[in-house]
PDB file of C-alpha atoms in Angstrom:
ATOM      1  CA  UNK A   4     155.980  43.800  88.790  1.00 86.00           C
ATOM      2  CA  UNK A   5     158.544  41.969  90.880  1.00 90.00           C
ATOM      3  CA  UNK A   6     160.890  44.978  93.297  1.00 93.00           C
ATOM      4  CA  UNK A   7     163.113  44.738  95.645  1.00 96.00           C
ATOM      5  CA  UNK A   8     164.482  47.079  98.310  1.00 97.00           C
ATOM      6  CA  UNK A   9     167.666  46.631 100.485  1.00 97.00           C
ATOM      7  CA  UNK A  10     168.519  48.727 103.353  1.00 96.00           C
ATOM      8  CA  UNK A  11     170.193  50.171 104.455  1.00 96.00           C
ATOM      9  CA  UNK A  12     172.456  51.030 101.145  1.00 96.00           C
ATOM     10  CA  UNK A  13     175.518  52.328 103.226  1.00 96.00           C
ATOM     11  CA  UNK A  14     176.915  50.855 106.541  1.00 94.00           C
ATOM     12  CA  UNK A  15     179.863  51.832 108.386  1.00 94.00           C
ATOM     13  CA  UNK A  16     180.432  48.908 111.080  1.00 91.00           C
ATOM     14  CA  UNK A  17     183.106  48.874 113.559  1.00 94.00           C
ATOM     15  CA  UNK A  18     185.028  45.379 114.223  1.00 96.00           C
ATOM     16  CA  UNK A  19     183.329  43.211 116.383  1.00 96.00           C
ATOM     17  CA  UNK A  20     179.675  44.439 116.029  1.00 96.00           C
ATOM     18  CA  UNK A  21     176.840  42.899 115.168  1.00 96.00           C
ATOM     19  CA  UNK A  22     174.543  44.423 112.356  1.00 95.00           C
ATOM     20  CA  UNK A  23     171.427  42.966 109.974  1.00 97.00           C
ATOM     21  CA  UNK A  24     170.608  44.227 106.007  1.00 97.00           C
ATOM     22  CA  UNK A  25     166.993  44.077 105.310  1.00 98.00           C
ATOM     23  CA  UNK A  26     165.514  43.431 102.191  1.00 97.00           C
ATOM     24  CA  UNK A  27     162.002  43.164 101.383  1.00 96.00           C
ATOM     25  CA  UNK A  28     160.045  42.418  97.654  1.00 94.00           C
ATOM     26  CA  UNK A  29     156.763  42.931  96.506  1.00 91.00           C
ATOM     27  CA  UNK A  30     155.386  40.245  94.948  1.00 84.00           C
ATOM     28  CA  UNK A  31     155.516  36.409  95.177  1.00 80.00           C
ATOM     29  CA  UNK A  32     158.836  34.743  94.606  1.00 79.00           C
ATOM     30  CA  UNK A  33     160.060  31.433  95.142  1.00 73.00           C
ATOM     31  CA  UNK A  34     163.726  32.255  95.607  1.00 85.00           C
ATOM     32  CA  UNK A  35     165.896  34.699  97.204  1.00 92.00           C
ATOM     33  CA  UNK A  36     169.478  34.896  96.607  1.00 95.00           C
ATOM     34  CA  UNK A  37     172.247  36.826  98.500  1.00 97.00           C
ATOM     35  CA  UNK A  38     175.526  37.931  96.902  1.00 97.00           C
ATOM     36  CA  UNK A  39     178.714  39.795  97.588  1.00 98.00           C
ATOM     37  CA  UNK A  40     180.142  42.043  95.449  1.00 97.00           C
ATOM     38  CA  UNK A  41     183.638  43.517  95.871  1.00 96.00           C
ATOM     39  CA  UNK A  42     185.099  46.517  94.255  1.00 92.00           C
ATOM     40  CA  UNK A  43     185.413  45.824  90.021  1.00 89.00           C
ATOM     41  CA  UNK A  44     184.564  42.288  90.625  1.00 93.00           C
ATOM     42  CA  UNK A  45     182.330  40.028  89.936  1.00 95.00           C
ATOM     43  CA  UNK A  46     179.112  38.911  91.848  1.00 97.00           C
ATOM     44  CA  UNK A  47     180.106  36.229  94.354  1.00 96.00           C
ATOM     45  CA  UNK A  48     176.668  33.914  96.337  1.00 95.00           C
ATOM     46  CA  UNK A  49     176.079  33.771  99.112  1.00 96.00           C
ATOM     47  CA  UNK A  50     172.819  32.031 100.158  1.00 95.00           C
ATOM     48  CA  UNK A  51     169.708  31.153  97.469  1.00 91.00           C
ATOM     49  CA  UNK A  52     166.973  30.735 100.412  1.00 92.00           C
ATOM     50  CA  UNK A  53     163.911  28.394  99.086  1.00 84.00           C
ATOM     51  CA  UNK A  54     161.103  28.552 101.923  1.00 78.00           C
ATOM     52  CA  UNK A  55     159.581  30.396 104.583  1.00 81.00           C
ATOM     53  CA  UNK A  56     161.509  30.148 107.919  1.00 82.00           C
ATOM     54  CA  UNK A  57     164.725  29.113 105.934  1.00 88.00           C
ATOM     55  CA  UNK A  58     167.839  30.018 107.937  1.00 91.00           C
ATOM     56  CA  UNK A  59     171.182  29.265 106.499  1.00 94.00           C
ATOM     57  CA  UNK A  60     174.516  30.803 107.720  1.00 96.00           C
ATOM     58  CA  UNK A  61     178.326  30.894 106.661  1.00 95.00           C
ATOM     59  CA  UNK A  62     180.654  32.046 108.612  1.00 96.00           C
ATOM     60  CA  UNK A  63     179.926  35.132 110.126  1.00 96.00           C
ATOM     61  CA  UNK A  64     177.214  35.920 108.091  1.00 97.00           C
ATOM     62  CA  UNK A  65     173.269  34.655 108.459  1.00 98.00           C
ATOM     63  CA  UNK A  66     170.461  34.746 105.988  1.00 97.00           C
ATOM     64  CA  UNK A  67     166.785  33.940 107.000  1.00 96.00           C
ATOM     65  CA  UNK A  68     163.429  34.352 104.637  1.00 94.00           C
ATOM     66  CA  UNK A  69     159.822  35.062 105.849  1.00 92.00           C
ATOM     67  CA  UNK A  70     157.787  34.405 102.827  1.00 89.00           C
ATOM     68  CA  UNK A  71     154.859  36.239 104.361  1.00 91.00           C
ATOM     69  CA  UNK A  72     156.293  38.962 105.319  1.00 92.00           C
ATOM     70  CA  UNK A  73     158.154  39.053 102.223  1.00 93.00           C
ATOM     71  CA  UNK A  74     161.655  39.859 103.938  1.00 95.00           C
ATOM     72  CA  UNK A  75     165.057  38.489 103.965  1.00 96.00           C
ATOM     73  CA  UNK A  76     167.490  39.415 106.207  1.00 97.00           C
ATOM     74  CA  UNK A  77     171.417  39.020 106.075  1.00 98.00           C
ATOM     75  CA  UNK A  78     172.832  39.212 109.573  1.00 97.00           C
ATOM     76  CA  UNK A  79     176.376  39.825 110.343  1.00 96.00           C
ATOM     77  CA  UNK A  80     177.708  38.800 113.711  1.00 96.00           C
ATOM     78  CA  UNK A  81     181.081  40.199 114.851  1.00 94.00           C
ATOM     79  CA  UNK A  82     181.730  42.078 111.680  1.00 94.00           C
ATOM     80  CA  UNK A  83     185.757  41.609 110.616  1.00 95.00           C
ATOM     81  CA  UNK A  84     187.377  43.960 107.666  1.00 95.00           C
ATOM     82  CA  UNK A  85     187.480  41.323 105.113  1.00 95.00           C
ATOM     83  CA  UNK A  86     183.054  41.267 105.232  1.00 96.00           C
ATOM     84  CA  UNK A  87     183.843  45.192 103.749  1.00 97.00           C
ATOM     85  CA  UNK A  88     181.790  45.102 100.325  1.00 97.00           C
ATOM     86  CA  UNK A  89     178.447  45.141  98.726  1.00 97.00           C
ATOM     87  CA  UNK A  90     175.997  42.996  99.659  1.00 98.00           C
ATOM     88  CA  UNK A  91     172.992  42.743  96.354  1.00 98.00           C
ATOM     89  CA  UNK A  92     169.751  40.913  97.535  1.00 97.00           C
ATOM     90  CA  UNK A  93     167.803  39.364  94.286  1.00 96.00           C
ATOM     91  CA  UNK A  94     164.323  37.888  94.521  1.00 93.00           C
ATOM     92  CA  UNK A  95     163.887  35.612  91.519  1.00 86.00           C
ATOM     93  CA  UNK A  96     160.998  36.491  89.265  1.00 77.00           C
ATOM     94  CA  UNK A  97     160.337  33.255  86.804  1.00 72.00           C
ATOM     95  CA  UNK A  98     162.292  30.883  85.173  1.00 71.00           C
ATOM     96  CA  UNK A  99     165.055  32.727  87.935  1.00 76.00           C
ATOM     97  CA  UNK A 100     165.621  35.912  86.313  1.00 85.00           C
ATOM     98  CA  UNK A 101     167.187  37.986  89.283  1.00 91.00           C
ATOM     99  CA  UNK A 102     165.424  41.140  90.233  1.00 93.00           C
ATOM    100  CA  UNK A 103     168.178  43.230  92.463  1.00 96.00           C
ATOM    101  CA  UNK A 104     168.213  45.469  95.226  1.00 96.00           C
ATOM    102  CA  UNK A 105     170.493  48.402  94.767  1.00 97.00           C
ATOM    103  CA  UNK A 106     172.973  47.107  97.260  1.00 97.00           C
ATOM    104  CA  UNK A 107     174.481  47.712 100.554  1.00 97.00           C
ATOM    105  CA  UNK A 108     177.810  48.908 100.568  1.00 96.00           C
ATOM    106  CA  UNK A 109     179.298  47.432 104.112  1.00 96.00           C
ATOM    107  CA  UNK A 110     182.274  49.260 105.286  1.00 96.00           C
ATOM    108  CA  UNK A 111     183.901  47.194 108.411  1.00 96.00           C
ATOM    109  CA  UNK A 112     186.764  49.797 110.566  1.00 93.00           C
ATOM    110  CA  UNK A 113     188.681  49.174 113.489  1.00 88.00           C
TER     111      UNK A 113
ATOM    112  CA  UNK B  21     186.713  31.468  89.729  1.00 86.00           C
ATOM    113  CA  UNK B  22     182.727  30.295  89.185  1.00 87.00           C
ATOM    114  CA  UNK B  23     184.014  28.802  85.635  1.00 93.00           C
ATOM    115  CA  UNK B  24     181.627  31.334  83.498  1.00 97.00           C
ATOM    116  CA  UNK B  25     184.110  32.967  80.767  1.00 97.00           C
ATOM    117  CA  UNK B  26     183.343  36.328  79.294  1.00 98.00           C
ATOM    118  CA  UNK B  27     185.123  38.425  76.479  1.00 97.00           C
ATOM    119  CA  UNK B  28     186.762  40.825  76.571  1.00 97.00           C
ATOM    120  CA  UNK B  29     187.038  42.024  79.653  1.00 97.00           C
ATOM    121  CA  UNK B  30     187.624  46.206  78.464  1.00 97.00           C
ATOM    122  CA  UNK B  31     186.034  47.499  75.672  1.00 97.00           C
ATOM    123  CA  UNK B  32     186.448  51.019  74.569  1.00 98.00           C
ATOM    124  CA  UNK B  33     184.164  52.624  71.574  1.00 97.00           C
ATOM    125  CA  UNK B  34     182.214  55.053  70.281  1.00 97.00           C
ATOM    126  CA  UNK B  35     178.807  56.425  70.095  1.00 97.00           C
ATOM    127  CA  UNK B  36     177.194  54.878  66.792  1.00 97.00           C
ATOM    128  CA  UNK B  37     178.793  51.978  67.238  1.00 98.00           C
ATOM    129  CA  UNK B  38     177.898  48.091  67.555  1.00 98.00           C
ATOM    130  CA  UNK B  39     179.672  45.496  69.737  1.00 98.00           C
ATOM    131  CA  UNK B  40     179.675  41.932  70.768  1.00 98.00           C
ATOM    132  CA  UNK B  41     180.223  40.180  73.984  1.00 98.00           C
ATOM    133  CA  UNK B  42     180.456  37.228  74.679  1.00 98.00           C
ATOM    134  CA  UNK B  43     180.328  34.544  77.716  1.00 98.00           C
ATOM    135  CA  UNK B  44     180.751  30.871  77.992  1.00 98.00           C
ATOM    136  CA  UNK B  45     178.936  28.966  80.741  1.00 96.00           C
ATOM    137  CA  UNK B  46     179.932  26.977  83.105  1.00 94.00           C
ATOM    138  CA  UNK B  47     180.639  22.998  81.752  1.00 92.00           C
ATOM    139  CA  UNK B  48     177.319  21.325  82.316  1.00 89.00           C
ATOM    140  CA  UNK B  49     175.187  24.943  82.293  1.00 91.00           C
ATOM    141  CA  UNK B  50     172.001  25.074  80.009  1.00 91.00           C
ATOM    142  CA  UNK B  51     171.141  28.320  81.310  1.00 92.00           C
ATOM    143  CA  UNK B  52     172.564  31.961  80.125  1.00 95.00           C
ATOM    144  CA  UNK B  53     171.375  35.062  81.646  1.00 95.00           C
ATOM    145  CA  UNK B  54     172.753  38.655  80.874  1.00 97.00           C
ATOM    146  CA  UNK B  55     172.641  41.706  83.216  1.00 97.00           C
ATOM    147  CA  UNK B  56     173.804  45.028  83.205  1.00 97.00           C
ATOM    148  CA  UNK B  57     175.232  47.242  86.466  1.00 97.00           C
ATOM    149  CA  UNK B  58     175.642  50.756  85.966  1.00 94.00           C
ATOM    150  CA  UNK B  59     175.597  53.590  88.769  1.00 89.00           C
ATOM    151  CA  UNK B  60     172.221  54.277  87.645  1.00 88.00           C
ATOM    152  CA  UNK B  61     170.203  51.798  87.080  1.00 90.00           C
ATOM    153  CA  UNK B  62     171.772  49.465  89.825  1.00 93.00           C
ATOM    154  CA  UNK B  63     171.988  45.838  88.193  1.00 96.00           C
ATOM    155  CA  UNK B  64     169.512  44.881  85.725  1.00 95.00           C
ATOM    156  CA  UNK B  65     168.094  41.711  83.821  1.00 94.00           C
ATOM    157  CA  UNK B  66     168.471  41.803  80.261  1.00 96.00           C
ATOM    158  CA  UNK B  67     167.720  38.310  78.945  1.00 95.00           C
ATOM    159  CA  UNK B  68     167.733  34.514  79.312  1.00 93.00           C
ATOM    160  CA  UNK B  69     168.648  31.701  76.998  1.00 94.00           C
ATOM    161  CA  UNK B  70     168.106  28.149  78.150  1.00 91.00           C
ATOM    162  CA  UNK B  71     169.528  25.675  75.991  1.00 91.00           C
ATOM    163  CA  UNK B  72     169.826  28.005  72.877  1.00 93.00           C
ATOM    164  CA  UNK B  73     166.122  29.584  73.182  1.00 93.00           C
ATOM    165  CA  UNK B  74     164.760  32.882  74.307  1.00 93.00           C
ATOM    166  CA  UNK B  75     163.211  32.132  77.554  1.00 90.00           C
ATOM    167  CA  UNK B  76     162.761  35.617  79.528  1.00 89.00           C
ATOM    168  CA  UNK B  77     163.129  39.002  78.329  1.00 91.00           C
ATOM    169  CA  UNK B  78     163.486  41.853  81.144  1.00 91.00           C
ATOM    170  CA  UNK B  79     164.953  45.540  80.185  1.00 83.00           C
ATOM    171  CA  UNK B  80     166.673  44.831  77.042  1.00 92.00           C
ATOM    172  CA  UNK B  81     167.016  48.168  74.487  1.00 93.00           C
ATOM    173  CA  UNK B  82     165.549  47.359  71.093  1.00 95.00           C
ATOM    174  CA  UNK B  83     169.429  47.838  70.148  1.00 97.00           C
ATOM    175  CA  UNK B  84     170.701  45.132  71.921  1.00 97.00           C
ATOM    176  CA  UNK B  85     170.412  41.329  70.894  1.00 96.00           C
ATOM    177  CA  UNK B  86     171.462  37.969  72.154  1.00 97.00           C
ATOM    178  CA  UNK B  87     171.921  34.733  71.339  1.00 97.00           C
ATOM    179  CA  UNK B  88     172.873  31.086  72.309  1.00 97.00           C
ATOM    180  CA  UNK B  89     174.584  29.368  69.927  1.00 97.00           C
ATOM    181  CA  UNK B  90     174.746  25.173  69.979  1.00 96.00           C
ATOM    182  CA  UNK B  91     177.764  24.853  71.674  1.00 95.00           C
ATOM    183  CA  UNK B  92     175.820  27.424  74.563  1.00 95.00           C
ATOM    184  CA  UNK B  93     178.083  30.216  74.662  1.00 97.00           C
ATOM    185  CA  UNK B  94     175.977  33.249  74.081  1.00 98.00           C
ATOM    186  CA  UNK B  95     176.712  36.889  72.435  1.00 98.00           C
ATOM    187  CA  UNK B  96     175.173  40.049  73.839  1.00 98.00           C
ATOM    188  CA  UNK B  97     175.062  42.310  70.721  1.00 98.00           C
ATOM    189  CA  UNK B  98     175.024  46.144  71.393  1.00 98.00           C
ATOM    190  CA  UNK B  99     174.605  48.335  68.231  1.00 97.00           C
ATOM    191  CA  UNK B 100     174.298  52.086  67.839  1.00 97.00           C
ATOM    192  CA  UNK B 101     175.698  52.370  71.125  1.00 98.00           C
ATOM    193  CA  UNK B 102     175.013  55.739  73.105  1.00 97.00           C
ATOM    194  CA  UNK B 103     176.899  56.956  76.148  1.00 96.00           C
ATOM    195  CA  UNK B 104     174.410  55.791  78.509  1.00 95.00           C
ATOM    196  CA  UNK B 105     175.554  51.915  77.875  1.00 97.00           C
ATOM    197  CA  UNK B 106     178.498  52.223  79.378  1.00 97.00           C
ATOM    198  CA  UNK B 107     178.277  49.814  82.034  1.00 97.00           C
ATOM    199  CA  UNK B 108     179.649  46.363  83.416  1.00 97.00           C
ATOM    200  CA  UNK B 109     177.740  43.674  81.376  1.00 98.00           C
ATOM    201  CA  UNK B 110     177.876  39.914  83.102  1.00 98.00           C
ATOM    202  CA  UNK B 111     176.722  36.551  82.173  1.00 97.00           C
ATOM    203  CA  UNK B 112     175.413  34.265  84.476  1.00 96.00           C
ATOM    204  CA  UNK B 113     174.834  30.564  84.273  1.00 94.00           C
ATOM    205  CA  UNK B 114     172.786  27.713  85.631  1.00 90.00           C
ATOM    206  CA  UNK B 115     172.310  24.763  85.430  1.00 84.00           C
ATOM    207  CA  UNK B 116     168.518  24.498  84.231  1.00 73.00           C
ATOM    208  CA  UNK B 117     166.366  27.232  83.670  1.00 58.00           C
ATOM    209  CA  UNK B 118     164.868  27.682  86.894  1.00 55.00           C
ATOM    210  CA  UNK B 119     161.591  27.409  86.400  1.00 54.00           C
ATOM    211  CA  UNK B 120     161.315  23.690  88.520  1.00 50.00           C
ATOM    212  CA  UNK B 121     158.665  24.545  90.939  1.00 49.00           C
ATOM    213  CA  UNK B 122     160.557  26.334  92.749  1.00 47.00           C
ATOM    214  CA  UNK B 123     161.863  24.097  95.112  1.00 47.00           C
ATOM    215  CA  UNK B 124     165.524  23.887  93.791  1.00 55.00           C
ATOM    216  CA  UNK B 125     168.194  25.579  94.988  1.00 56.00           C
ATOM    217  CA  UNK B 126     169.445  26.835  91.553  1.00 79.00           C
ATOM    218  CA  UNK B 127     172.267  28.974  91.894  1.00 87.00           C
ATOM    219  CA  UNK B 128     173.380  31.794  89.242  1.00 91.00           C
ATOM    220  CA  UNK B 129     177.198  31.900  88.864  1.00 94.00           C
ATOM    221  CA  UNK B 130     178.609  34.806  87.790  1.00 97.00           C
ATOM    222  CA  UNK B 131     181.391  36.014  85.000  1.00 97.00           C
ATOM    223  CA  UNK B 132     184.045  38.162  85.620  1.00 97.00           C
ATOM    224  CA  UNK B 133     181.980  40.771  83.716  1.00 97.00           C
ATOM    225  CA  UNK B 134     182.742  42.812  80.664  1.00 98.00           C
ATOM    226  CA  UNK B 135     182.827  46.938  81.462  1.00 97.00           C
ATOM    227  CA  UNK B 136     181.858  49.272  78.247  1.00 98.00           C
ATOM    228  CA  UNK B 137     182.983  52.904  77.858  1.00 97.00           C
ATOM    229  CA  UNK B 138     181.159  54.248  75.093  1.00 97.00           C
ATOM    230  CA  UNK B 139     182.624  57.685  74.410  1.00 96.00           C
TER     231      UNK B 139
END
């Protein structure tokens, strides 16, 4: 059975640092998505990450995926107030049905 | 705005009873998925419906049903509801059903979500 663990599940970031959200599964999956979630809303994406060594980045934020190792990471760089919210890792387990992490709620303060 | 509609957007009801929601995907979308978040149980996979069959099944309740109707808006049926639904339901949609070998970048776009208070 397809799980999926995110840490850490709280972080309080000042301005201007850096910081990286881990997030490893158990089993074989050919996809791993990143989203954003902000308080009552919706789930926003981020990054769906396909292979091993993939690397894509937005902004100030950076996703990569080691397949073997079976970890993603989401690295923030120069964290700003508006990145405040929670960030869900999902590993995708057949015909794409998201398995989540619990989350990692990202608090960003002067 | 990822163009997936659900309805309503509050619901408010009691134990014993049944509900539907319901969620129309995005223009083009074959694929409907249904999750639930509560404090709990974190966010969870109910079911999938690609192009108005049952294609994956994950932690759905005996009480709850879905379906995907021609037109591919689905309905998330809830009956004798207990306090332990209440929760933010959303509907997600793609455009196939993911299951292409896995090398396509299929994303899930989310609805605006549908929170439950069963009391």
């Amino acid at each position: 059975e397809l799980k999926v663990e995110q840490n850490p599940l709280f972080l309080s970031m000042q301005e201007g640092k850096n910081y990286t959200i881990y997030c490893n599964y158990s089993t074989t999956s050919d996809r791993l998505y990143w989203y954003r979630q902000d308080p009552g809303k919706s789930l926003e994406s981020l990054f769906v990450l396909l292979s091993n060594g993939a690397v894509k980045q937005e902004g100030r934020l950076m996703a990569s995926l080691d397949t073997k190792a079976r970890l993603s990471t989401l690295h923030i760089t120069a964290a700003v107030h508006d990145l405040s919210a929670t960030y869900f890792c999902a590993a995708s387990g057949g015909y794409n049905k998201l398995i989540f992490g619990a989350g990692t709620r990202l608090a960003v303060h002067p | 705005d990822s163009g997936v509609t659900q309805t309503p957007k509050h619901l408010i009801t009691a134990t014993g009873q049944r509900v539907t929601l319901r969620c129309s995907p995005r223009s083009g979308d074959l694929s409907v998925y249904w999750y639930q978040q509560s404090l709990d149980q974190g966010l969870q996979f109910l079911i999938q419906y690609y192009n108005g069959e049952e294609r994956a099944k994950g932690n759905i309740l005996e009480r709850f049903s879905a379906q995907q109707f021609p037109d591919l808006h689905s309905e998330l049926n809830l009956s004798s509801l207990e306090l332990g639904d209440s929760a933010l339901y959303f509907c997600a949609s793609s455009a196939e059903g993911g299951y292409t070998g896995g090398y396509l970048a299929e994303t899930q776009y989310f609805g605006p979500g549908t929170r439950l208070l069963v009391l």
